[in-house]
Short mmCIF file of C-alpha atoms and ligand atoms in Angstrom, two decimals:
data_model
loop_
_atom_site.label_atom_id
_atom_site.label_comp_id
_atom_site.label_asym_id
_atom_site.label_seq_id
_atom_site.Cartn_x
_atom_site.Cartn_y
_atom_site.Cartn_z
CA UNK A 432 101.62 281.25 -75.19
CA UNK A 433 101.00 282.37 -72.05
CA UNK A 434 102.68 285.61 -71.00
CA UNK A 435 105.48 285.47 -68.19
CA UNK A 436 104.35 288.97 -66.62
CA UNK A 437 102.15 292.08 -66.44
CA UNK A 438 103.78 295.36 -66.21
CA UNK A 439 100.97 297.72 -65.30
CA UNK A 440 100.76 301.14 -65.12
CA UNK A 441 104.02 302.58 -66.40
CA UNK A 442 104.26 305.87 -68.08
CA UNK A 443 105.33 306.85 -71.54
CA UNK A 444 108.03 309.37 -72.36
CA UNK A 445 104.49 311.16 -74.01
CA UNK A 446 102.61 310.76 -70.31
CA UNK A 447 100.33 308.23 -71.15
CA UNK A 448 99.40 304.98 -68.65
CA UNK A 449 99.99 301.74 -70.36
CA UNK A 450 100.46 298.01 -69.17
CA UNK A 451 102.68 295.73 -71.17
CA UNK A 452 102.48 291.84 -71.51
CA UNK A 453 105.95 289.78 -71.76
CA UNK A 454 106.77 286.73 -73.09
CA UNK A 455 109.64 285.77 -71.55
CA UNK A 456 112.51 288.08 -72.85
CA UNK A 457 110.08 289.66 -75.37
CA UNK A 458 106.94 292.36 -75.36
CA UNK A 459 104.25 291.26 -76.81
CA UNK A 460 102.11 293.68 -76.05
CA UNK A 461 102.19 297.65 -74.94
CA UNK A 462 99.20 299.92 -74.63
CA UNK A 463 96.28 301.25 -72.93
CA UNK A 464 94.48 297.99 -72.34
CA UNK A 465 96.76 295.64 -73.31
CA UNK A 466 96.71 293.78 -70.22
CA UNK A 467 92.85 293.86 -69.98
CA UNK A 468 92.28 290.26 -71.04
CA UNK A 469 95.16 288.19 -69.86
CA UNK A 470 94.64 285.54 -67.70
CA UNK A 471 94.56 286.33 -64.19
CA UNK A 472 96.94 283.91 -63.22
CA UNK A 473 100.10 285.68 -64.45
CA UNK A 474 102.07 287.44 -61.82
CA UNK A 475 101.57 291.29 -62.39
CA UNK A 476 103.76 294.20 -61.53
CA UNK A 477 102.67 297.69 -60.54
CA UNK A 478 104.93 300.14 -62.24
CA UNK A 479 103.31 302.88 -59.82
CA UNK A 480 102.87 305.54 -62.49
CA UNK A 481 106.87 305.16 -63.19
CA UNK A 482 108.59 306.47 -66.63
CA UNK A 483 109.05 304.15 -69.30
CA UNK A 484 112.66 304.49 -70.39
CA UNK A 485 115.04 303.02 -72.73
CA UNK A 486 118.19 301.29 -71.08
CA UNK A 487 121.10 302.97 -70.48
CA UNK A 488 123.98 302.44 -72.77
CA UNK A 489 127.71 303.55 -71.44
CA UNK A 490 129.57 303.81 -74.75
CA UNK A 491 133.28 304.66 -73.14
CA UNK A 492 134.69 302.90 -69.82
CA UNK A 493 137.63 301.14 -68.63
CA UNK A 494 136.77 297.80 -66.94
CA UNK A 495 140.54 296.71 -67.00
CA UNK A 496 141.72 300.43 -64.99
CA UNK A 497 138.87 300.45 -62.50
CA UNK A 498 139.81 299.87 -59.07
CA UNK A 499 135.57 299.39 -57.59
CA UNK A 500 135.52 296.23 -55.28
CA UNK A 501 139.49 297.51 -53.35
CA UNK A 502 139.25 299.82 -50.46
CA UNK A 503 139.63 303.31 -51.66
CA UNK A 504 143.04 304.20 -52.88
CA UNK A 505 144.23 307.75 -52.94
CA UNK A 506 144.62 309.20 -56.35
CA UNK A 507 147.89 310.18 -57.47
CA UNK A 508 148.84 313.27 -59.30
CA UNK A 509 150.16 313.43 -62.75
CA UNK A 510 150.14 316.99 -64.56
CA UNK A 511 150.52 315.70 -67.73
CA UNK A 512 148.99 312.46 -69.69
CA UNK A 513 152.47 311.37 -70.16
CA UNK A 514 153.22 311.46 -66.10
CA UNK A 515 149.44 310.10 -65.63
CA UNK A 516 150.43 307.17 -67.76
CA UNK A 517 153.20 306.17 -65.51
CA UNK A 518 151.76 306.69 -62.45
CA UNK A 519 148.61 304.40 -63.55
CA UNK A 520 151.34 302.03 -64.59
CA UNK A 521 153.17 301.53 -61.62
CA UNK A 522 150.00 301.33 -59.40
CA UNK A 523 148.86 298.59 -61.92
CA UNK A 524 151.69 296.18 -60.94
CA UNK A 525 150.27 296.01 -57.16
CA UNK A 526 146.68 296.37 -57.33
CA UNK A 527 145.50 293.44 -55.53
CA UNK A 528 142.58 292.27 -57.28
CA UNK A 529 142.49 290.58 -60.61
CA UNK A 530 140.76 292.62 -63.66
CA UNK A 531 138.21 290.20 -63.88
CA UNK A 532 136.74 290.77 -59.88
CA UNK A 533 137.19 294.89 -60.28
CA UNK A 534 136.05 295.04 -63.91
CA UNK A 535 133.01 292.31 -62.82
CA UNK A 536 132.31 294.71 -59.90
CA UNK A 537 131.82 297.63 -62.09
CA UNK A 538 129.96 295.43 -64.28
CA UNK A 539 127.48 295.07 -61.56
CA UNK A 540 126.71 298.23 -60.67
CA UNK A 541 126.54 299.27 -64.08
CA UNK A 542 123.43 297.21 -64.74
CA UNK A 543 122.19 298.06 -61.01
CA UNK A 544 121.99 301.48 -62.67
CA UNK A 545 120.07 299.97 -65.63
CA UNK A 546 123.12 300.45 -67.68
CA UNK A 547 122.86 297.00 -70.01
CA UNK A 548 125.33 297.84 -73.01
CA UNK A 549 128.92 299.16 -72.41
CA UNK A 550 132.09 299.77 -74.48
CA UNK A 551 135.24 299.29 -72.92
CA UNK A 552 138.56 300.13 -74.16
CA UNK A 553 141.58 298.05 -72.92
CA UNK A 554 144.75 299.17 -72.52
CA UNK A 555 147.18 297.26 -74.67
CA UNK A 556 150.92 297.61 -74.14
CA UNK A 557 153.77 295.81 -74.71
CA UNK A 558 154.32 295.27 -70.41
CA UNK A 559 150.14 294.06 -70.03
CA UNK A 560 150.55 292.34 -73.72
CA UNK A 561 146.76 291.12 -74.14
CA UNK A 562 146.53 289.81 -70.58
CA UNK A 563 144.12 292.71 -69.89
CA UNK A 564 142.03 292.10 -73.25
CA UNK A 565 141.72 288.41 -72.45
CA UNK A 566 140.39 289.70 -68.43
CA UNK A 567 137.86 291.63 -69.98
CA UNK A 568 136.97 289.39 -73.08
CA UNK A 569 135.89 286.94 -70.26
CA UNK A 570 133.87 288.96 -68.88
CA UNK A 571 131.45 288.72 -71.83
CA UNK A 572 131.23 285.21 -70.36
CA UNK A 573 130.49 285.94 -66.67
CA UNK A 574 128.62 289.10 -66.62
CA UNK A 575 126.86 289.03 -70.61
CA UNK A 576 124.03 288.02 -68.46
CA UNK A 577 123.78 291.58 -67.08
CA UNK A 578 125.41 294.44 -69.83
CA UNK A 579 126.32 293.43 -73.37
CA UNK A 580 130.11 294.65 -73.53
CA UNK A 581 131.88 296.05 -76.82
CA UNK A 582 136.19 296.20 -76.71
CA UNK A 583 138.41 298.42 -78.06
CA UNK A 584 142.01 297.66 -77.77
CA UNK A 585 143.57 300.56 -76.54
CA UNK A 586 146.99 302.05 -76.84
CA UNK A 587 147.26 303.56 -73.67
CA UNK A 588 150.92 304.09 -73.69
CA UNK A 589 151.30 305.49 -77.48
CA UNK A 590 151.83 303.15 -80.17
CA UNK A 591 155.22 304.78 -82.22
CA UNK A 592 156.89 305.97 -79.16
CA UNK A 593 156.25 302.02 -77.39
CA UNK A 594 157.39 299.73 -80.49
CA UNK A 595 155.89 296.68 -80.72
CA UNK A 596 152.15 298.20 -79.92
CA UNK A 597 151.53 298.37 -83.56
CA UNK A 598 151.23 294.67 -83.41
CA UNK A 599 149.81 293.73 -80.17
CA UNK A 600 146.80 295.90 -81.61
CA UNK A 601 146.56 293.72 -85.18
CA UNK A 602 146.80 290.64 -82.49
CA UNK A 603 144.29 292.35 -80.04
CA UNK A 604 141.85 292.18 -82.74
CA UNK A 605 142.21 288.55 -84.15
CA UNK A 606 142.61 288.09 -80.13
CA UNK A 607 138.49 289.15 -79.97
CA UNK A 608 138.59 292.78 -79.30
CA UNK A 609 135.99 294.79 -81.06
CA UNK A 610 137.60 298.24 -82.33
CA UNK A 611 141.11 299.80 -82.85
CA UNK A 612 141.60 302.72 -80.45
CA UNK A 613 144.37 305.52 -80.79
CA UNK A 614 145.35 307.81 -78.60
CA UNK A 615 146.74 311.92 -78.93
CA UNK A 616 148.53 311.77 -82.05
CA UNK A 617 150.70 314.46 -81.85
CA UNK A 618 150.78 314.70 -78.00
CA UNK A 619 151.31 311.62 -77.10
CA UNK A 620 153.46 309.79 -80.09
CA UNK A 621 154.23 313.27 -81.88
CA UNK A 622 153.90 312.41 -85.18
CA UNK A 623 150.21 312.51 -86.56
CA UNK A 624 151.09 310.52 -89.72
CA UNK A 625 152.42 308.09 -87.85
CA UNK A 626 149.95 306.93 -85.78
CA UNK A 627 147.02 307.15 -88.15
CA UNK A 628 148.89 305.13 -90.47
CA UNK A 629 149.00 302.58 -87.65
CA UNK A 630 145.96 302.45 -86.17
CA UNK A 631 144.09 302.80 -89.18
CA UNK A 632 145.70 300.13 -91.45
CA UNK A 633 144.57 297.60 -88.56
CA UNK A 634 141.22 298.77 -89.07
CA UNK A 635 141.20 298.33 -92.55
CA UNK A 636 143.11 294.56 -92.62
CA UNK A 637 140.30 293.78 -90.24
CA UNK A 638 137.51 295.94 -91.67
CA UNK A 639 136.83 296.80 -88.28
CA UNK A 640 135.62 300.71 -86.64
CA UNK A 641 138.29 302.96 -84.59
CA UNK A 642 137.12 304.73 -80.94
CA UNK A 643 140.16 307.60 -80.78
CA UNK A 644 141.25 309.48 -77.58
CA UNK A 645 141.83 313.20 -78.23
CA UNK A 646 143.02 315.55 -75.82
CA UNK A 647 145.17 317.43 -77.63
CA UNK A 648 143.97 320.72 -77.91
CA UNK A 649 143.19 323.88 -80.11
CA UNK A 650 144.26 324.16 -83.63
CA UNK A 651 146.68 320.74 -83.61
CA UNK A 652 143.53 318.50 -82.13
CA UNK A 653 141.19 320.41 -84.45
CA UNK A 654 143.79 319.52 -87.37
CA UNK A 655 143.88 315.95 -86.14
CA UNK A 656 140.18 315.50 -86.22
CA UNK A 657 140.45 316.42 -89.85
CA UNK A 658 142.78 314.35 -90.78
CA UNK A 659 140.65 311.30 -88.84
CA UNK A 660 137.63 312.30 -91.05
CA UNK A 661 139.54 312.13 -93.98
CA UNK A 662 140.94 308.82 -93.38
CA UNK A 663 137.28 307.50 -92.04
CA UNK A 664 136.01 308.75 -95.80
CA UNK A 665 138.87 307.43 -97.43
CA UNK A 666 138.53 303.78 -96.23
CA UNK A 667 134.88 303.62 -96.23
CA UNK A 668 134.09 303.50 -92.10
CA UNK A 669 131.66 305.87 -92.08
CA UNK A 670 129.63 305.01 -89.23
CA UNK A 671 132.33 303.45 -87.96
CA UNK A 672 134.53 305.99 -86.02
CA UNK A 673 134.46 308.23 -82.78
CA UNK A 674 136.47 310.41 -81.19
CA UNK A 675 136.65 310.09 -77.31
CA UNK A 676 136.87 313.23 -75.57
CA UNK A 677 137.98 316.08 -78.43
CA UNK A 678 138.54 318.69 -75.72
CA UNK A 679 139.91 321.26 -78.64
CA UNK A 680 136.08 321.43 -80.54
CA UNK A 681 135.10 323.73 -77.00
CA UNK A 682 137.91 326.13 -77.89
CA UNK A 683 137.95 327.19 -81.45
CA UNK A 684 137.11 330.16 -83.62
CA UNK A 685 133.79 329.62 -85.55
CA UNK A 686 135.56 329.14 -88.89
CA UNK A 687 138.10 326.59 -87.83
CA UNK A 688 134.59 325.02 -85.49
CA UNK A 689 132.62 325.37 -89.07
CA UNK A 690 135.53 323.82 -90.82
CA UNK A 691 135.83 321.08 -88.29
CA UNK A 692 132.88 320.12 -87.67
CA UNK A 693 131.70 319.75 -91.35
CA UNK A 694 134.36 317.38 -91.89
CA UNK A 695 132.93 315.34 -89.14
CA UNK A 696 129.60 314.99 -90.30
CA UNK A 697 130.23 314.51 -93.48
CA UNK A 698 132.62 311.11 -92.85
CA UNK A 699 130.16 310.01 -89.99
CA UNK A 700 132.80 310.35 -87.13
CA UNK A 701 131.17 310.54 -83.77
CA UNK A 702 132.30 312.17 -80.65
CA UNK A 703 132.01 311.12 -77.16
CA UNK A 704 132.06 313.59 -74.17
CA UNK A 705 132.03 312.96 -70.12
CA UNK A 706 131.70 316.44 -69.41
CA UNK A 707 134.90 316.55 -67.66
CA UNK A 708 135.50 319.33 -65.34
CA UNK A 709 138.23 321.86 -65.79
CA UNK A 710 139.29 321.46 -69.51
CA UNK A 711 136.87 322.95 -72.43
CA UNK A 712 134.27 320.47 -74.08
CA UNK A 713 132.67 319.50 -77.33
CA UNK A 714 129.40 321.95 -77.44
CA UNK A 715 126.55 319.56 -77.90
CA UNK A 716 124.17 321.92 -79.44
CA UNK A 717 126.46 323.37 -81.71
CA UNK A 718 127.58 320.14 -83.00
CA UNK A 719 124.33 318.66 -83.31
CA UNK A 720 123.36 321.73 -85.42
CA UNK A 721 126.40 320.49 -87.59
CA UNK A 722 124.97 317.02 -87.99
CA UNK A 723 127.72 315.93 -85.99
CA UNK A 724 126.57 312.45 -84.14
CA UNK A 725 127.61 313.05 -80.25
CA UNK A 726 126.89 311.09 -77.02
CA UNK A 727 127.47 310.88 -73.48
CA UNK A 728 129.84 308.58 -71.35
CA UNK A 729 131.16 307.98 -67.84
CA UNK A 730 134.82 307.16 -68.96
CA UNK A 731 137.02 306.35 -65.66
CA UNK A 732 135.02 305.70 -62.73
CA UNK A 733 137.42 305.38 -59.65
CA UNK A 734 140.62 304.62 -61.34
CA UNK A 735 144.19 305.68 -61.57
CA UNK A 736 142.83 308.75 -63.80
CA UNK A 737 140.05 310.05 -61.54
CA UNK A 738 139.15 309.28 -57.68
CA UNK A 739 135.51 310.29 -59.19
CA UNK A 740 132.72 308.18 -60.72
CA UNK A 741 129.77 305.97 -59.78
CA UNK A 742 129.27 304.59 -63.34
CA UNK A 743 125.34 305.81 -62.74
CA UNK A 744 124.41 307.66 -66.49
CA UNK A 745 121.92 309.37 -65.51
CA UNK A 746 124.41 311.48 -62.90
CA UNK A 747 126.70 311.72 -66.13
CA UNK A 748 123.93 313.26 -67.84
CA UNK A 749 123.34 315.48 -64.91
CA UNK A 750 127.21 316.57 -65.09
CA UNK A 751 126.73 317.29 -68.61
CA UNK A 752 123.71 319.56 -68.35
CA UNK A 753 125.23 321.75 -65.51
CA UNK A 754 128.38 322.13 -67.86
CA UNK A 755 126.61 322.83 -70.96
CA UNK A 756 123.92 325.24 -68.66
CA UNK A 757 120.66 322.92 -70.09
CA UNK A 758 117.70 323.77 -67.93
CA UNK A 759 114.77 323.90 -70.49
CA UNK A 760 112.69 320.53 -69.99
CA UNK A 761 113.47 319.80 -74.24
CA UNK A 762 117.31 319.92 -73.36
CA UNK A 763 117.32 317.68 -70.55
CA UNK A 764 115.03 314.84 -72.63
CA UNK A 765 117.62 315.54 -75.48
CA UNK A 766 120.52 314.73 -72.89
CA UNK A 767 119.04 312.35 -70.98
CA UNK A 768 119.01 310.45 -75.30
CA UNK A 769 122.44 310.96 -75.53
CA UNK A 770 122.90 307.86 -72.56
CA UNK A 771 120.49 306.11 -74.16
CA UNK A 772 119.36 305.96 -77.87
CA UNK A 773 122.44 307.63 -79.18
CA UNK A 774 125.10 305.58 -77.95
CA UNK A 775 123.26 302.97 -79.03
CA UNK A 776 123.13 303.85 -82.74
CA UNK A 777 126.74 305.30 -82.61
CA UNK A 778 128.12 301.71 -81.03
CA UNK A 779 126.16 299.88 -83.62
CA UNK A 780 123.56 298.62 -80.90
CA UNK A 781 119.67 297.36 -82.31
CA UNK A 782 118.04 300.28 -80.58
CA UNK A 783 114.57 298.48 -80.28
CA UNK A 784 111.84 301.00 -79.69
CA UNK A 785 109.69 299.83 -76.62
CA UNK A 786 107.10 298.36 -78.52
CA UNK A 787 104.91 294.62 -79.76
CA UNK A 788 107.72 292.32 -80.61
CA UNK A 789 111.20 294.40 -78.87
CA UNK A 790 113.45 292.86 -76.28
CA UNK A 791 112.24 293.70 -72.90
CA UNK A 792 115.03 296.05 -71.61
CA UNK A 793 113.48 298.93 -69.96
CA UNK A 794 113.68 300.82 -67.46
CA UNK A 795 111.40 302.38 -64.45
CA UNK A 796 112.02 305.44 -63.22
CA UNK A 797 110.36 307.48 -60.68
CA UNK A 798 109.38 310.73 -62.49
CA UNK A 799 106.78 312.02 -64.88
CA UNK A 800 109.22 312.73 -67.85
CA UNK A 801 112.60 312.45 -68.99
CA UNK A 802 113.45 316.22 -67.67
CA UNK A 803 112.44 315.25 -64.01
CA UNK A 804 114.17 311.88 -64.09
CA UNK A 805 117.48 314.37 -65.28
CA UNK A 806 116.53 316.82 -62.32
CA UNK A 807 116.36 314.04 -59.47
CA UNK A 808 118.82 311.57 -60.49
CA UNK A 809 116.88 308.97 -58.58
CA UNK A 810 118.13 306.11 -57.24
CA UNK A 811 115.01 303.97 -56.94
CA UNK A 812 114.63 302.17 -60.39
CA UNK A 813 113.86 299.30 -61.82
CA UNK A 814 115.59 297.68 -63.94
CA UNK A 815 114.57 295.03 -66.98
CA UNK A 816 116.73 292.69 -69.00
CA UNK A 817 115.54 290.08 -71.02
CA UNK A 818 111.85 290.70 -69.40
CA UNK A 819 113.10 289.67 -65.88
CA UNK A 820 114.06 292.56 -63.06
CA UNK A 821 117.64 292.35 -62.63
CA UNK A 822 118.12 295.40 -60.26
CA UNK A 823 115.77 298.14 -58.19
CA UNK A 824 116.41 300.68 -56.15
CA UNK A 825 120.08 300.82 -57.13
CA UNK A 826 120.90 297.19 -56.32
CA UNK A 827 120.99 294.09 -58.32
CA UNK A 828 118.88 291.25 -57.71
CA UNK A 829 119.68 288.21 -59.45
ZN1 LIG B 2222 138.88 306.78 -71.73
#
């Protein structure tokens, strides 16, 4: 077969030159020379010395609360989730645009980015019923071109203290969605029990994983996490489970950490982190030292929750670094993986090392190794899906 393009002279995350030879969506070929002998005839692209880099994989946004593609709206304050909730709520019932135009313009710049794999969650309640599920679900149709997109229906508004959520989740989930989400146990629905026992018996009628949002804090949220490890070992779905957010693993002592974070490793619960700014945070050393799977995510990006957010990873890995104080060139690289190969594992993604016979989604970034690309944050990349550029310098192109 002849090969659709020459990618010459990109650089590996170990600093070597190498061309690689696609066929179509596939590599055939990577290495040194492996574009010596191919006919001259097929079109060739100068990676200019550019890293070779995984794509980027956003494991926790909203597509259905983002308000990218209205003018800027002015964020409201809310000093507690419970207020936030309402406000979000009532500024949902006149947003102009339909989920489907703001969610597809996120969408967009997402894989602009060279972000080409995304988990949304979707808030399900019993005023937005499924209608925002269904927005998103046909999304996969419009946009799958650009970012493969995982859903997790989403209790936004509690499930105990809202009756009638219980069940738009178990219909969510014959409706299409992906995962069962949860949200503060005791802090939002005040009974722990309770919710688990909902959320968690429509994971196991449907055999499906559970993505969790945690603020609570201290001892309750470290309590809760036990109890969602327990449950995760108890029904098999290892593997299967994360915790968004878990704000209360950045404030314990080191017994209750120990205690907490052995429970998570041993029942395969993950934990995502945005960095946030102003609450504690899940310390990513110490948990990986604990065996305890972790990655990075954008979560809102210009919504009813935060004015904030580009959707670009690699300035969410940037956030994370200055918050956790990396600077060596190792912790960067191991950050820069945690919006990129770990995410992909944790959300049950083929991560296909760039090699002979992978899909060809990569990315080109200008810098000589992962640390710089961390550093700079640049903006001029290229971006590869399916062995065709979909995006450079920021902006898609197809
Ligand atoms: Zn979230």
């Amino acid at each position: 077969m002849t090969p659709s393009l020459a990618v010459e002279n990109a650089r590996t995350e170990a600093g070597e030159i190498v061309s690689l030879v696609l066929n179509n969506d596939r590599i055939a070929a990577i290495g040194l020379h492996a574009a010596a002998g191919i006919d001259l005839a097929v079109p060739r692209f100068d990676a200019a010395g550019g890293l070779l880099c995984l794509p980027f994989v956003d494991g926790h946004i909203h597509l259905d609360k983002t308000l990218i593609g209205l003018p800027f709206i002015p964020h409201i304050p809310g000093d507690t989730v419970a207020r936030r909730i309402e406000a979000e709520k009532s500024l949902r019932r006149t947003v102009a645009l339909s989920v489907e135009a703001r969610g597809g313009a996120l969408l967009e710049k997402l894989a602009a980015y060279g972000t080409l794999s995304v988990r949304s969650h979707v808030d399900i309640d019993t005023e937005v019923g499924l209608k925002g599920l269904e927005a998103v679900l046909s999304l996969k149709q419009s946009h799958g071109h650009l970012v493969d997109i995982q859903t997790v229906a989403f209790p936004q508004s509690g499930v105990l203290r809202n009756p009638g959520t219980a069940g738009l989740l178990d219909a969510a989930i014959a409706a299409g969605a992906d995962l069962v989400g949860g949200l503060d146990p005791a802090g939002i629905d005040n009974d722990v029990t309770g919710h688990l026992d909902a959320i968690f018996s429509v994971a196991a009628k449907y055999g499906v994983g559970l993505d969790i949002h945690l603020h609570d804090g201290g001892a309750l949220g470290a309590f809760e996490l036990r109890q969602i490890a327990d449950r995760t070992a108890a029904l098999g779905l290892e593997g299967k489970v994360v915790v968004s957010h878990a704000f209360c693993l950045g404030e314990l002592d080191d017994a209750e950490f120990g205690r907490t974070a052995a429970a998570l490793a041993r029942s395969g619960v993950a934990i995502m982190t945005s960095a946030p700014g102003a609450v504690p945070m899940p310390p990513v050393k110490r948990l990986a030292a604990a065996g305890v799977r972790l990655f990075c995510a954008n979560d809102n990006i210009r919504d009813a929750w935060s004015p904030f957010g580009n959707g670009d990873m690699l300035e969410r890995v940037g956030i994370l670094c200055d918050r956790q104080d990396f600077r060596s060139d190792e912790d960067l690289a191991a950050a820069f993986r945690l919006a990129t190969q770990a995410p992909a594992e944790i959300l049950g993604r083929p991560v296909e090392p760039l090699q002979a016979g992978s899909r060809a989604d990569f990315v080109i970034l200008p810098a000589a190794s992962l640390a710089e690309a961390v550093a700079a944050r640049p903006l001029d990349r290229i971006v590869f899906r399916g062995g065709t550029i979909i995006a450079r310098g920021g902006r898609l192109v197809v």
